[in-house]
Short mmCIF file of C-alpha atoms and ligand atoms in Angstrom, two decimals:
data_model
loop_
_atom_site.label_atom_id
_atom_site.label_comp_id
_atom_site.label_asym_id
_atom_site.label_seq_id
_atom_site.Cartn_x
_atom_site.Cartn_y
_atom_site.Cartn_z
CA VAL X 1 260.55 31.16 237.25
CA GLU X 2 256.92 30.22 237.73
CA GLY X 3 254.74 29.54 234.71
CA PHE X 4 251.95 31.88 233.72
CA GLU X 5 249.31 32.70 231.13
CA PHE X 6 248.61 36.12 229.75
CA GLY X 7 246.22 37.23 227.05
CA ILE X 8 243.91 40.07 226.20
CA ARG X 9 241.50 40.27 223.31
CA THR X 10 242.02 43.97 222.70
CA LYS X 11 243.95 45.60 219.88
CA ILE X 12 245.69 48.67 221.31
CA VAL X 13 246.11 51.85 219.24
CA PHE X 14 248.22 54.45 221.02
CA GLY X 15 249.15 57.92 219.83
CA LYS X 16 248.38 61.60 219.75
CA GLY X 17 245.64 62.52 217.29
CA ARG X 18 244.69 58.90 216.67
CA PHE X 19 241.14 58.86 218.05
CA GLU X 20 239.35 60.77 215.32
CA GLY X 21 240.38 58.58 212.39
CA SER X 22 240.03 55.44 214.47
CA VAL X 23 236.46 56.19 215.58
CA LYS X 24 235.36 57.24 212.08
CA GLN X 25 236.80 54.13 210.50
CA PHE X 26 235.27 51.90 213.16
CA ILE X 27 231.71 53.14 212.68
CA SER X 28 231.80 53.65 208.91
CA SER X 29 230.81 50.08 208.12
CA ASP X 30 227.34 50.47 209.67
CA PRO X 31 226.88 54.04 210.93
CA THR X 32 223.16 53.83 211.70
CA ARG X 33 223.29 51.05 214.22
CA VAL X 34 226.10 52.37 216.39
CA LEU X 35 225.60 53.23 220.04
CA VAL X 36 228.06 55.80 221.37
CA VAL X 37 228.30 55.92 225.16
CA VAL X 38 230.01 59.20 225.89
CA ASP X 39 230.97 61.30 228.89
CA ARG X 40 229.06 64.60 229.00
CA HIS X 41 232.28 66.60 228.61
CA PHE X 42 232.98 64.83 225.32
CA GLU X 43 229.49 64.95 223.86
CA TRP X 44 230.89 67.00 220.95
CA VAL X 45 233.11 64.09 219.96
CA GLY X 46 230.10 61.81 219.64
CA ARG X 47 228.03 64.38 217.70
CA ASP X 48 230.89 65.29 215.43
CA LEU X 49 232.24 61.84 214.62
CA ALA X 50 229.05 59.80 214.71
CA PRO X 51 226.17 62.08 213.62
CA ARG X 52 223.90 59.19 212.60
CA SER X 53 224.55 57.07 215.67
CA THR X 54 222.56 56.79 218.89
CA LEU X 55 224.23 58.83 221.62
CA TYR X 56 224.03 57.96 225.29
CA ILE X 57 225.41 60.87 227.31
CA HIS X 58 226.76 59.76 230.68
CA ASP X 59 226.36 62.40 233.38
CA GLY X 60 229.32 61.28 235.47
CA LYS X 61 227.32 59.40 238.10
CA GLU X 62 228.54 56.13 239.59
CA PRO X 63 227.95 53.36 237.06
CA SER X 64 225.09 51.65 238.84
CA PHE X 65 223.53 48.34 237.93
CA GLU X 66 220.28 50.18 237.12
CA LEU X 67 222.05 52.50 234.69
CA ALA X 68 223.80 49.54 233.06
CA SER X 69 220.45 47.73 232.77
CA ASP X 70 218.89 50.72 230.95
CA LEU X 71 221.84 50.86 228.61
CA PHE X 72 221.62 47.10 228.02
CA ARG X 73 218.07 47.65 226.72
CA LEU X 74 219.08 50.65 224.62
CA ALA X 75 221.92 48.70 222.98
CA ARG X 76 219.68 45.94 221.58
CA GLY X 77 219.94 45.75 217.81
CA CYS X 78 223.17 47.73 217.64
CA THR X 79 226.05 46.38 215.59
CA ARG X 80 228.85 48.58 216.97
CA ILE X 81 229.48 50.11 220.40
CA VAL X 82 231.85 52.99 221.13
CA GLY X 83 232.66 54.12 224.67
CA ILE X 84 234.31 57.55 225.02
CA GLY X 85 235.05 58.67 228.57
CA GLY X 86 236.62 57.66 231.86
CA GLY X 87 236.50 54.25 233.49
CA SER X 88 232.81 54.56 234.37
CA VAL X 89 231.79 55.15 230.75
CA ILE X 90 233.95 52.33 229.43
CA ASP X 91 232.64 49.95 232.10
CA LEU X 92 229.08 50.78 231.05
CA ALA X 93 229.93 50.38 227.36
CA LYS X 94 231.41 46.95 228.08
CA VAL X 95 228.03 45.79 229.31
CA ALA X 96 226.23 47.45 226.39
CA ALA X 97 228.41 45.56 223.89
CA LEU X 98 226.96 42.28 225.17
CA ALA X 99 223.31 43.31 224.78
CA PRO X 100 222.87 42.74 221.04
CA THR X 101 224.14 39.16 221.25
CA ASN X 102 222.72 38.03 224.60
CA PRO X 103 218.93 37.89 225.03
CA GLY X 104 216.95 39.05 228.06
CA GLU X 105 217.71 41.63 230.70
CA LEU X 106 221.08 42.36 232.28
CA ALA X 107 219.78 40.93 235.56
CA ASP X 108 219.24 37.56 233.85
CA HIS X 109 222.99 37.31 233.31
CA ILE X 110 224.25 38.61 236.63
CA THR X 111 223.89 36.56 239.76
CA GLY X 112 226.59 36.93 242.40
CA ILE X 113 229.24 39.50 243.20
CA ARG X 114 231.56 38.06 240.58
CA SER X 115 229.88 36.96 237.41
CA THR X 116 232.62 35.35 235.40
CA ASN X 117 231.58 34.24 231.94
CA SER X 118 227.91 34.73 232.64
CA PHE X 119 227.26 35.75 229.02
CA GLU X 120 226.88 32.96 226.51
CA ASN X 121 227.72 34.94 223.40
CA SER X 122 230.60 37.21 222.43
CA PRO X 123 229.99 40.98 222.29
CA VAL X 124 229.53 43.01 219.11
CA PRO X 125 232.63 44.96 217.97
CA PHE X 126 233.35 47.51 220.65
CA MET X 127 235.81 50.41 220.68
CA ALA X 128 236.95 51.97 223.97
CA VAL X 129 238.40 55.49 223.93
CA PRO X 130 239.60 56.63 227.38
CA THR X 131 239.54 60.36 228.08
CA THR X 132 241.31 60.08 231.43
CA ALA X 133 244.62 58.45 232.33
CA GLY X 134 243.62 56.27 235.23
CA SER X 135 241.36 53.25 235.18
CA GLY X 136 243.02 51.34 232.35
CA SER X 137 239.55 49.88 231.78
CA GLU X 138 240.12 49.94 228.01
CA VAL X 139 242.36 46.89 228.37
CA THR X 140 240.77 45.06 231.30
CA TRP X 141 238.26 42.25 231.35
CA VAL X 142 236.10 43.63 234.12
CA SER X 143 233.19 46.02 234.45
CA VAL X 144 232.73 47.36 237.98
CA LEU X 145 229.16 48.40 238.81
CA THR X 146 227.42 49.44 242.01
CA ARG X 147 224.42 47.42 243.13
CA ALA X 148 222.62 47.91 246.45
CA GLY X 149 225.55 49.86 247.87
CA ARG X 150 228.16 47.25 246.97
CA LYS X 151 230.48 46.84 244.01
CA ILE X 152 229.82 43.98 241.65
CA PHE X 153 232.41 42.75 239.20
CA ILE X 154 231.38 41.37 235.84
CA ASN X 155 234.43 39.75 234.36
CA GLY X 156 235.50 37.32 231.71
CA ASP X 157 237.01 37.20 228.24
CA SER X 158 233.82 38.60 226.71
CA MET X 159 234.35 41.92 228.53
CA PHE X 160 237.43 43.00 226.58
CA PRO X 161 236.93 45.85 224.09
CA SER X 162 237.82 44.86 220.52
CA VAL X 163 239.92 48.00 220.11
CA ALA X 164 241.31 50.45 222.66
CA VAL X 165 242.31 53.85 221.27
CA VAL X 166 244.52 55.69 223.76
CA ASP X 167 244.98 59.24 222.51
CA PRO X 168 246.81 61.47 225.02
CA GLU X 169 245.37 64.63 223.43
CA LEU X 170 241.98 63.74 224.91
CA THR X 171 243.47 64.17 228.39
CA TYR X 172 244.85 67.67 227.75
CA THR X 173 241.60 69.34 228.79
CA LEU X 174 241.33 67.55 232.14
CA THR X 175 241.32 69.83 235.17
CA PRO X 176 244.21 69.45 237.65
CA GLU X 177 241.84 67.63 240.01
CA GLN X 178 240.60 65.19 237.35
CA SER X 179 244.19 64.52 236.31
CA ALA X 180 245.28 63.88 239.92
CA VAL X 181 242.31 61.68 240.79
CA SER X 182 242.60 59.49 237.71
CA GLY X 183 246.41 59.43 237.81
CA ILE X 184 246.51 58.15 241.38
CA ASP X 185 244.17 55.30 240.37
CA ALA X 186 246.66 54.25 237.68
CA PHE X 187 249.47 54.57 240.19
CA SER X 188 247.54 52.41 242.69
CA HIS X 189 247.03 49.69 240.06
CA LEU X 190 250.76 49.69 239.36
CA VAL X 191 251.83 49.46 243.00
CA GLU X 192 249.14 46.99 244.07
CA CYS X 193 249.61 44.70 241.08
CA TYR X 194 253.38 44.85 241.47
CA ILE X 195 253.25 43.55 245.05
CA SER X 196 250.41 41.09 244.25
CA THR X 197 251.36 37.46 244.76
CA HIS X 198 249.65 36.72 241.43
CA SER X 199 252.11 38.85 239.48
CA ASN X 200 254.18 37.28 236.72
CA THR X 201 257.13 38.22 234.50
CA LEU X 202 254.93 40.23 232.15
CA THR X 203 252.81 42.09 234.69
CA GLU X 204 255.93 42.91 236.72
CA ALA X 205 257.58 44.37 233.61
CA PHE X 206 254.45 46.45 232.93
CA CYS X 207 254.47 47.69 236.53
CA GLU X 208 258.16 48.57 236.60
CA LYS X 209 257.86 50.62 233.41
CA GLY X 210 254.53 52.14 234.44
CA LEU X 211 255.74 53.07 237.92
CA ALA X 212 258.82 54.78 236.54
CA LEU X 213 256.60 56.83 234.22
CA ALA X 214 254.03 57.60 236.91
CA VAL X 215 256.38 58.58 239.70
CA ASN X 216 258.13 61.10 237.45
CA ASN X 217 255.02 62.50 235.81
CA LEU X 218 252.01 62.33 238.14
CA VAL X 219 252.49 65.76 239.65
CA ASN X 220 253.50 67.47 236.39
CA ALA X 221 250.49 65.90 234.69
CA ARG X 222 248.28 67.38 237.38
CA ASN X 223 249.89 70.74 236.71
CA GLY X 224 248.95 70.53 233.04
CA LYS X 225 252.27 69.62 231.38
CA GLU X 226 251.39 67.88 228.14
CA GLU X 227 254.42 65.55 227.98
CA ALA X 228 253.63 64.44 231.51
CA ARG X 229 250.04 63.71 230.50
CA ASP X 230 251.36 61.66 227.54
CA ALA X 231 253.46 59.69 230.01
CA MET X 232 250.49 59.14 232.33
CA CYS X 233 248.46 57.73 229.42
CA GLN X 234 251.17 55.12 228.98
CA ALA X 235 251.32 54.48 232.74
CA SER X 236 247.56 54.04 232.88
CA LEU X 237 247.62 51.61 229.96
CA LEU X 238 250.40 49.61 231.62
CA GLY X 239 248.46 49.66 234.89
CA GLY X 240 245.38 48.31 233.13
CA LEU X 241 247.38 45.47 231.60
CA ALA X 242 248.96 44.77 234.98
CA THR X 243 245.58 44.29 236.66
CA ARG X 244 245.66 40.75 235.32
CA ALA X 245 247.81 40.23 238.43
CA GLU X 246 244.91 41.59 240.54
CA THR X 247 244.86 44.59 242.84
CA VAL X 248 245.22 43.95 246.57
CA LEU X 249 243.79 45.34 249.82
CA GLY X 250 244.04 48.98 248.74
CA HIS X 251 241.20 48.50 246.30
CA SER X 252 239.06 46.70 248.90
CA ILE X 253 239.49 49.55 251.36
CA GLY X 254 238.86 52.01 248.53
CA TYR X 255 235.50 50.35 247.81
CA ALA X 256 234.58 50.42 251.51
CA ILE X 257 235.29 54.16 251.50
CA THR X 258 233.24 54.96 248.39
CA SER X 259 230.30 52.98 249.71
CA ARG X 260 230.17 55.57 252.53
CA LYS X 261 231.34 58.77 250.85
CA PRO X 262 230.44 59.95 247.36
CA ILE X 263 234.05 60.56 246.35
CA ALA X 264 235.99 59.49 243.27
CA HIS X 265 237.45 55.98 243.19
CA GLY X 266 240.95 57.43 242.71
CA ILE X 267 240.80 59.46 245.94
CA ALA X 268 239.69 56.39 247.89
CA VAL X 269 242.34 54.00 246.56
CA GLY X 270 244.99 56.73 246.73
CA VAL X 271 244.49 57.39 250.43
CA SER X 272 244.70 53.64 251.10
CA LEU X 273 247.96 53.12 249.26
CA PRO X 274 250.66 54.17 251.78
CA TYR X 275 248.97 52.26 254.59
CA VAL X 276 248.36 49.10 252.59
CA LEU X 277 251.95 49.14 251.37
CA GLY X 278 253.08 49.69 254.98
CA TYR X 279 251.11 46.68 256.13
CA ASN X 280 252.44 44.47 253.35
CA LEU X 281 256.11 45.53 253.45
CA PRO X 282 257.30 42.60 255.59
CA SER X 283 255.82 40.10 253.11
CA ILE X 284 257.06 41.54 249.82
CA LYS X 285 259.94 39.61 248.30
CA ALA X 286 263.26 41.36 248.96
CA GLU X 287 264.22 41.73 245.30
CA LYS X 288 260.84 43.18 244.38
CA LEU X 289 260.98 45.61 247.28
CA ARG X 290 264.46 46.78 246.28
CA THR X 291 263.28 47.37 242.72
CA LEU X 292 260.28 49.31 244.00
CA GLY X 293 262.64 51.38 246.15
CA ARG X 294 264.94 52.07 243.21
CA ILE X 295 262.05 53.20 241.01
CA MET X 296 260.32 55.29 243.67
CA LEU X 297 263.33 56.81 245.38
CA GLY X 298 266.05 56.82 242.73
CA GLU X 299 269.41 57.79 244.17
CA ALA X 300 267.86 58.53 247.54
CA GLN X 301 267.43 54.85 248.21
CA SER X 302 269.56 53.89 251.19
CA GLU X 303 270.50 50.50 252.49
CA GLU X 304 268.92 51.03 255.88
CA GLY X 305 265.33 52.02 256.37
CA PHE X 306 264.40 52.75 252.77
CA GLU X 307 260.99 51.22 253.48
CA ARG X 308 260.26 54.24 255.64
CA LEU X 309 261.29 56.55 252.81
CA LEU X 310 259.07 54.62 250.44
CA LEU X 311 255.97 55.23 252.58
CA TYR X 312 256.96 58.84 253.05
CA ARG X 313 257.31 59.21 249.27
CA LEU X 314 253.76 57.95 248.77
CA LEU X 315 252.36 60.39 251.31
CA LYS X 316 254.32 63.20 249.66
CA ILE X 317 252.93 62.33 246.23
CA LEU X 318 249.38 62.42 247.62
CA ALA X 319 250.06 65.79 249.24
CA GLU X 320 251.59 67.22 246.07
CA LEU X 321 248.56 66.09 244.13
CA GLY X 322 246.31 67.85 246.64
CA LEU X 323 244.73 64.56 247.68
CA PRO X 324 243.77 63.51 251.22
CA VAL X 325 246.18 61.39 253.25
CA SER X 326 243.84 60.29 256.05
CA LEU X 327 240.30 59.06 256.65
CA ARG X 328 239.75 61.91 259.08
CA GLU X 329 240.33 64.34 256.22
CA LEU X 330 237.65 62.49 254.29
CA THR X 331 235.28 63.00 257.24
CA ILE X 332 234.74 59.28 257.64
CA ASP X 333 233.14 58.55 261.04
CA HIS X 334 235.54 56.77 263.33
CA SER X 335 232.67 54.58 264.49
CA ASP X 336 232.38 53.28 260.90
CA LEU X 337 235.77 51.59 260.93
CA PRO X 338 234.62 48.18 262.23
CA ALA X 339 231.87 48.01 259.58
CA MET X 340 234.36 49.02 256.92
CA ALA X 341 236.70 46.23 258.01
CA ASP X 342 233.80 43.78 257.83
CA GLU X 343 232.93 44.95 254.35
CA CYS X 344 236.52 44.58 253.11
CA VAL X 345 236.79 41.04 254.41
CA SER X 346 233.35 39.78 253.43
CA SER X 347 232.66 41.62 250.15
CA TYR X 348 236.11 42.23 248.68
CA PRO X 349 238.50 39.44 249.70
CA ARG X 350 241.98 39.56 248.19
CA LEU X 351 243.69 36.26 247.57
CA ALA X 352 246.73 37.96 246.09
CA ASN X 353 247.49 40.28 249.02
CA PRO X 354 251.12 39.55 249.96
CA LYS X 355 250.62 39.51 253.72
CA PRO X 356 247.78 37.39 255.09
CA TYR X 357 245.17 39.44 256.89
CA ASP X 358 242.00 39.06 258.89
CA ARG X 359 239.29 41.43 259.98
CA ALA X 360 241.35 42.73 262.90
CA ALA X 361 244.32 43.48 260.63
CA VAL X 362 242.11 45.51 258.29
CA GLU X 363 240.69 47.42 261.25
CA LEU X 364 244.20 48.23 262.39
CA ILE X 365 245.11 49.55 258.93
CA LEU X 366 241.93 51.65 259.00
CA GLU X 367 242.91 53.05 262.41
CA LYS X 368 246.24 54.14 260.96
CA MET X 369 244.46 55.61 257.99
CA TYR X 370 242.04 57.47 260.19
CA SER X 371 244.67 59.31 262.17
CA GLY X 372 247.06 59.58 259.21
CA SER X 373 249.60 59.44 261.97
CA PRO X 374 252.99 60.81 260.97
CA PHE X 375 254.27 58.27 263.46
CA PHE X 376 253.34 55.65 260.95
CA TYR X 377 256.13 56.60 258.64
CA GLN X 378 258.49 58.16 261.17
CA THR X 379 258.76 54.86 262.96
CA GLY X 380 258.63 53.01 259.67
CA VAL X 381 257.79 49.37 259.63
CA SER X 382 260.26 48.39 262.29
CA ASP X 383 258.25 49.11 265.39
CA ASN X 384 254.63 49.58 264.53
CA LYS X 385 251.91 47.19 265.48
CA LEU X 386 251.42 46.06 261.91
CA ARG X 387 254.57 44.00 262.07
CA PRO X 388 253.79 40.32 262.71
FE1 FE2 O 401 241.20 51.34 240.42
#
């Protein structure tokens, strides 16, 4: 077995009904200098639990660099930060937590696309409370922001929240669409990180458990079943932990989609998933692929051609969630595909993608995604052009 390192700086509190006591306790030490970054749908939580704190209500827009810069200024002098919302809110709060301890403007600390350890000082105590089951951002070391039409990734040990409170009850009021869109993001993290060549014993264990939970509960969670939403909160948490193994091409293609269409991150990475798995199938280790088949297909897994069933299963999950399965459905212009391939290769390279790829390979995947060709899964991986 290959050696590995794994560590996060976040204490995880999981359980129904846990958020209220946890938030109150966290801010009680210095209630006047707390900044609460909160999603507009959960404004009441901020007002109710932190009446003397500064509230920043997030309107659901893409977390842009400009927005993060404003928040960075607002957070100066604060001694506690709380982020209550989806991945966007938590990613913004991560940046805010660094403002009180790092002088200057956000732009002074951010230079390139990846800004590892660009902050000299550790953040102030910071509590992340996810209200969706998807991004897993409460346990990751990255904040993803949009700057000049491209994603930038601020990562490093200083990005971890001090405490993550995952309370499934907060997800009970999500609409079916919100549940589907966030759930498929968690599912994408689990699949992509499982097949990543940077996976290790721990991240693989997280993925296997998370995938089993997700595959059995994604659709029921969308349909409002509370136990299924509890399960998806666990799957999302496991997916967040697994991202230490890094996501692969699906997330690159997802970013290239959202830089053209104002759609949710989950929709964009979800539509990419069957095609990216299809491309990578020949390069995934046999044992890993068999385990993936067993989790995804259960008893239906057959000796011959189960790869085809695996891709079909992914398309079926997307359809059952009411999510698009092709780029055409997303009204992406076919003439945009070459530029999208360029963007994936130049802006979002993936060292951990199992099968090597170049610009032409990405364009071919995008072609398949555009047509959403049933041929893609009917012929499986045995005779399509994606095979080396
Ligand atoms: Fe994601």
